[in-house]
C-alpha cells in the first residue's frame, strides 16, 4: 500500500545575514519541525580543507570528509560533526568564512551535501536554510521563502551576533560589509546552484521586520497550506 503522507519542507534562502537562521530556528521550534542549517555543512567541509592545510583541490575532492548532523537532546539545536567530532563552534571563524564560498562552489562538494540534505527531508518535517534549497535541494518544497535585507543592516546584525558569541577577532562594520558583498557576489555568480530566488518563492524583505514578524509570516503560510 502506498502512503500519501510526505514530510513538509520549508525552504529559506537568501544572502548572508538576511535573518535566515534565527527565523528558521524559531519557526522550527514553534512548529515542532527540525531546523537544518546547510551553511554549517559547507563550513565543516571548509574547516576540513583548512585543517589539512589546503591540499590540492582534486586530492581533497577525491577523499571528502565525513559530515553529519546530530541534535542536542534538550534544545534540539543542530550540532555539525566532522568525522564524528562536533565542530559547531570551530566552523564560525573568519578563516572558514573567507574560504567557504570557494569550497562550496565545487561540484563534488555540492553533490555530497545536497544528497545528505535530501535524506533528512525524507522522513522529517524540516525548515532548511541555505542558498539553493528552493531551487536545487527541494524544488518541490511546500513553502519557499527568499529573505533579503539592506546590506548595512545585515552587516550590523552579523556584528552583534559575533560580539554576543564572544568570538575573539571582531571585524569592523566596514570589513563585514565588504566581506558580505564579496561572498554574496561569489555565491550568486557560481556555476552550480547559485544563490538565486526560485520563481515560486515568496520574497521577504527583513530590513524593517522583527524576528517575530518574520516567523509569523512563515508560520501563517505553512498553516494555510496544511490546514
Ligand atoms: O550564515 P551565513 O550567511 O554567514 O552563511 P552560511 O549560511 O553559514 O553559509 C556559508 C556559505 O556556505 C555561503 O556563503 C555559501 O557559499 C555556502 N552555502 C551554499 O553554497 N549553499 C547552501 N545551501 C548554504 C551555504
Short mmCIF file of C-alpha atoms and ligand atoms in Angstrom, two decimals:
data_model
loop_
_atom_site.label_atom_id
_atom_site.label_comp_id
_atom_site.label_asym_id
_atom_site.label_seq_id
_atom_site.Cartn_x
_atom_site.Cartn_y
_atom_site.Cartn_z
CA UNK A 1 0.00 0.00 0.00
CA UNK A 2 1.35 3.44 -0.82
CA UNK A 3 1.01 6.35 1.55
CA UNK A 4 0.21 9.90 0.52
CA UNK A 5 1.94 11.28 3.56
CA UNK A 6 5.06 13.21 2.82
CA UNK A 7 7.18 15.38 5.04
CA UNK A 8 6.67 19.12 4.98
CA UNK A 9 9.62 21.11 3.68
CA UNK A 10 10.09 24.82 4.31
CA UNK A 11 12.96 26.22 2.25
CA UNK A 12 14.53 29.52 3.31
CA UNK A 13 17.20 31.01 1.06
CA UNK A 14 18.90 34.35 0.84
CA UNK A 15 22.18 36.21 1.19
CA UNK A 16 24.44 36.34 4.26
CA UNK A 17 22.92 37.94 7.35
CA UNK A 18 19.39 38.28 5.99
CA UNK A 19 17.98 36.67 9.12
CA UNK A 20 17.50 33.16 7.75
CA UNK A 21 18.93 31.11 10.58
CA UNK A 22 17.35 32.98 13.51
CA UNK A 23 13.97 32.93 11.80
CA UNK A 24 14.25 29.33 10.62
CA UNK A 25 15.19 28.17 14.12
CA UNK A 26 12.17 29.91 15.66
CA UNK A 27 9.76 28.62 13.01
CA UNK A 28 11.05 25.07 13.51
CA UNK A 29 10.70 25.36 17.28
CA UNK A 30 7.12 26.61 17.06
CA UNK A 31 6.02 24.01 14.51
CA UNK A 32 7.94 21.11 16.05
CA UNK A 33 9.98 20.71 12.85
CA UNK A 34 13.70 20.06 12.53
CA UNK A 35 15.86 23.06 11.70
CA UNK A 36 18.71 22.34 9.29
CA UNK A 37 21.48 24.90 8.79
CA UNK A 38 23.03 23.81 5.49
CA UNK A 39 25.67 26.58 5.57
CA UNK A 40 27.16 24.83 8.61
CA UNK A 41 27.70 21.71 6.49
CA UNK A 42 29.65 23.65 3.83
CA UNK A 43 31.58 25.36 6.61
CA UNK A 44 32.55 21.97 8.07
CA UNK A 45 33.93 20.80 4.70
CA UNK A 46 35.88 24.07 4.50
CA UNK A 47 37.25 23.55 8.01
CA UNK A 48 38.49 20.09 7.00
CA UNK A 49 40.30 21.56 3.98
CA UNK A 50 41.93 24.23 6.18
CA UNK A 51 42.92 21.69 8.84
CA UNK A 52 44.55 19.55 6.18
CA UNK A 53 46.48 22.69 5.21
CA UNK A 54 44.77 23.33 1.90
CA UNK A 55 45.71 20.20 -0.05
CA UNK A 56 45.46 20.31 -3.83
CA UNK A 57 41.77 20.50 -4.57
CA UNK A 58 41.47 17.33 -6.68
CA UNK A 59 43.11 15.28 -3.96
CA UNK A 60 40.76 16.76 -1.38
CA UNK A 61 37.68 16.14 -3.56
CA UNK A 62 38.58 12.50 -4.03
CA UNK A 63 38.52 11.94 -0.32
CA UNK A 64 35.89 14.28 1.10
CA UNK A 65 35.48 14.30 4.89
CA UNK A 66 32.52 12.73 6.60
CA UNK A 67 29.94 15.37 7.54
CA UNK A 68 26.91 14.52 9.66
CA UNK A 69 24.42 16.28 11.90
CA UNK A 70 23.16 15.47 15.37
CA UNK A 71 20.82 17.24 17.80
CA UNK A 72 21.27 18.44 21.33
CA UNK A 73 18.93 16.20 23.33
CA UNK A 74 17.46 19.13 25.29
CA UNK A 75 17.41 22.10 22.93
CA UNK A 76 17.25 20.16 19.64
CA UNK A 77 19.90 22.60 18.39
CA UNK A 78 21.88 21.29 15.38
CA UNK A 79 25.38 20.01 16.04
CA UNK A 80 27.61 19.77 12.99
CA UNK A 81 30.02 16.84 13.04
CA UNK A 82 33.23 16.49 11.06
CA UNK A 83 34.45 12.89 11.05
CA UNK A 84 32.21 12.35 14.07
CA UNK A 85 33.53 15.29 16.11
CA UNK A 86 31.37 18.30 16.99
CA UNK A 87 32.78 21.36 15.17
CA UNK A 88 29.77 23.66 15.64
CA UNK A 89 31.94 26.43 17.11
CA UNK A 90 35.10 25.85 15.09
CA UNK A 91 33.24 26.47 11.80
CA UNK A 92 32.43 30.08 12.76
CA UNK A 93 35.94 31.54 12.47
CA UNK A 94 36.81 34.22 9.92
CA UNK A 95 39.28 31.81 8.22
CA UNK A 96 36.39 29.48 7.44
CA UNK A 97 34.11 32.35 6.38
CA UNK A 98 36.79 33.61 3.97
CA UNK A 99 37.12 30.26 2.17
CA UNK A 100 33.64 28.77 2.39
CA UNK A 101 32.28 30.24 -0.85
CA UNK A 102 35.16 28.74 -2.81
CA UNK A 103 34.80 25.26 -1.29
CA UNK A 104 31.03 25.29 -1.68
CA UNK A 105 31.28 26.18 -5.37
CA UNK A 106 32.86 22.78 -6.12
CA UNK A 107 30.61 20.22 -7.81
CA UNK A 108 31.63 17.18 -5.76
CA UNK A 109 31.17 19.07 -2.50
CA UNK A 110 27.69 20.21 -3.52
CA UNK A 111 26.62 16.77 -4.71
CA UNK A 112 27.58 15.23 -1.40
CA UNK A 113 25.92 17.91 0.75
CA UNK A 114 22.73 18.03 -1.32
CA UNK A 115 22.34 14.29 -1.03
CA UNK A 116 22.73 14.45 2.76
CA UNK A 117 20.18 17.28 2.91
CA UNK A 118 17.63 15.43 0.79
CA UNK A 119 17.95 12.39 3.02
CA UNK A 120 17.00 14.41 6.08
CA UNK A 121 13.85 15.59 4.31
CA UNK A 122 12.68 12.04 3.53
CA UNK A 123 11.27 11.33 6.95
CA UNK A 124 11.29 14.65 8.80
CA UNK A 125 9.33 17.87 8.58
CA UNK A 126 12.09 20.42 8.14
CA UNK A 127 12.88 24.08 7.97
CA UNK A 128 16.08 24.21 5.95
CA UNK A 129 18.07 27.35 5.27
CA UNK A 130 20.77 27.97 2.70
CA UNK A 131 21.32 29.38 -0.77
CA UNK A 132 19.86 26.73 -3.09
CA UNK A 133 17.23 24.92 -1.02
CA UNK A 134 14.22 26.14 -3.01
CA UNK A 135 15.99 25.94 -6.38
CA UNK A 136 18.07 22.75 -6.19
CA UNK A 137 17.75 20.73 -2.98
CA UNK A 138 13.94 20.76 -2.73
CA UNK A 139 12.47 22.32 -5.87
CA UNK A 140 9.08 20.99 -4.71
CA UNK A 141 9.29 22.42 -1.18
CA UNK A 142 5.90 23.21 0.35
CA UNK A 143 6.85 26.78 1.26
CA UNK A 144 9.75 28.73 -0.23
CA UNK A 145 10.96 31.99 1.22
CA UNK A 146 13.71 34.21 -0.16
CA UNK A 147 14.93 36.61 2.51
CA UNK A 148 16.71 39.82 1.75
CA UNK A 149 17.68 42.89 3.77
CA UNK A 150 19.63 46.06 3.35
CA UNK A 151 23.41 45.31 3.27
CA UNK A 152 24.30 47.64 6.13
CA UNK A 153 21.59 46.16 8.30
CA UNK A 154 22.77 42.64 7.53
CA UNK A 155 26.32 43.54 8.47
CA UNK A 156 25.31 45.17 11.76
CA UNK A 157 23.20 42.15 12.69
CA UNK A 158 26.20 39.92 11.98
CA UNK A 159 28.44 42.17 14.08
CA UNK A 160 26.05 41.91 17.04
CA UNK A 161 25.96 38.14 16.62
CA UNK A 162 29.76 37.91 16.61
CA UNK A 163 30.00 40.14 19.67
CA UNK A 164 27.37 38.16 21.57
CA UNK A 165 29.22 34.91 20.89
CA UNK A 166 32.39 36.29 22.44
CA UNK A 167 34.44 35.47 19.33
CA UNK A 168 37.95 36.94 19.74
CA UNK A 169 38.61 38.56 16.38
CA UNK A 170 35.80 41.07 15.95
CA UNK A 171 35.86 42.65 12.45
CA UNK A 172 34.79 46.25 11.90
CA UNK A 173 31.41 47.06 10.36
CA UNK A 174 33.10 48.16 7.12
CA UNK A 175 35.08 44.93 6.92
CA UNK A 176 31.90 42.93 7.42
CA UNK A 177 30.06 44.91 4.74
CA UNK A 178 32.87 44.21 2.27
CA UNK A 179 33.09 40.51 3.19
CA UNK A 180 29.34 40.03 2.81
CA UNK A 181 29.30 41.85 -0.51
CA UNK A 182 32.13 39.69 -1.85
CA UNK A 183 30.59 36.46 -0.56
CA UNK A 184 27.14 37.28 -1.98
CA UNK A 185 28.69 38.14 -5.35
CA UNK A 186 30.66 34.88 -5.42
CA UNK A 187 27.68 32.78 -4.29
CA UNK A 188 25.36 34.42 -6.84
CA UNK A 189 27.69 34.03 -9.79
CA UNK A 190 28.95 30.47 -9.31
CA UNK A 191 28.09 27.97 -11.99
CA UNK A 192 26.42 25.27 -9.91
CA UNK A 193 23.27 26.07 -7.94
CA UNK A 194 23.99 29.76 -7.35
CA UNK A 195 22.25 31.90 -4.76
CA UNK A 196 19.04 32.79 -6.60
CA UNK A 197 15.40 33.27 -5.79
CA UNK A 198 13.20 30.40 -7.01
CA UNK A 199 10.45 31.57 -9.38
CA UNK A 200 7.79 30.41 -6.94
CA UNK A 201 9.43 31.72 -3.74
CA UNK A 202 7.94 34.47 -1.60
CA UNK A 203 10.23 37.46 -1.20
CA UNK A 204 10.60 38.64 2.39
CA UNK A 205 12.50 41.87 2.99
CA UNK A 206 13.52 41.76 6.64
CA UNK A 207 15.18 45.20 6.77
CA UNK A 208 12.45 46.58 8.99
CA UNK A 209 10.89 43.45 10.39
CA UNK A 210 11.37 41.79 13.76
CA UNK A 211 12.23 38.10 14.08
CA UNK A 212 8.75 37.62 15.50
CA UNK A 213 7.16 39.21 12.38
CA UNK A 214 9.29 37.07 10.09
CA UNK A 215 8.44 33.86 11.94
CA UNK A 216 4.72 34.70 12.00
CA UNK A 217 4.73 35.40 8.25
CA UNK A 218 6.22 31.97 7.52
CA UNK A 219 4.10 30.07 10.04
CA UNK A 220 0.94 31.60 8.55
CA UNK A 221 1.99 30.40 5.11
CA UNK A 222 2.63 26.90 6.42
CA UNK A 223 -0.71 26.80 8.19
CA UNK A 224 -2.50 27.95 5.05
CA UNK A 225 -1.14 25.02 3.07
CA UNK A 226 -1.57 22.27 5.63
CA UNK A 227 -4.97 23.18 7.02
O1 LIG B 1 25.23 32.42 7.91
P1 LIG B 1 25.94 32.99 6.73
O2 LIG B 1 25.02 33.77 5.89
O3 LIG B 1 27.22 33.64 7.06
O4 LIG B 1 26.36 31.84 5.78
P2 LIG B 1 26.14 30.31 5.93
O5 LIG B 1 24.68 30.00 5.82
O6 LIG B 1 26.88 29.80 7.10
O7 LIG B 1 26.81 29.78 4.58
C1 LIG B 1 28.19 29.91 4.36
C2 LIG B 1 28.46 29.72 2.89
O8 LIG B 1 28.13 28.39 2.52
C3 LIG B 1 27.71 30.60 1.92
O9 LIG B 1 28.31 31.86 1.73
C4 LIG B 1 27.72 29.76 0.65
O10 LIG B 1 28.94 29.92 -0.04
C5 LIG B 1 27.68 28.35 1.18
N1 LIG B 1 26.34 27.74 1.14
C6 LIG B 1 25.93 27.19 -0.06
O11 LIG B 1 26.65 27.27 -1.06
N2 LIG B 1 24.74 26.54 -0.14
C7 LIG B 1 23.95 26.44 0.93
N3 LIG B 1 22.81 25.76 0.83
C8 LIG B 1 24.34 27.01 2.16
C9 LIG B 1 25.54 27.68 2.23
#
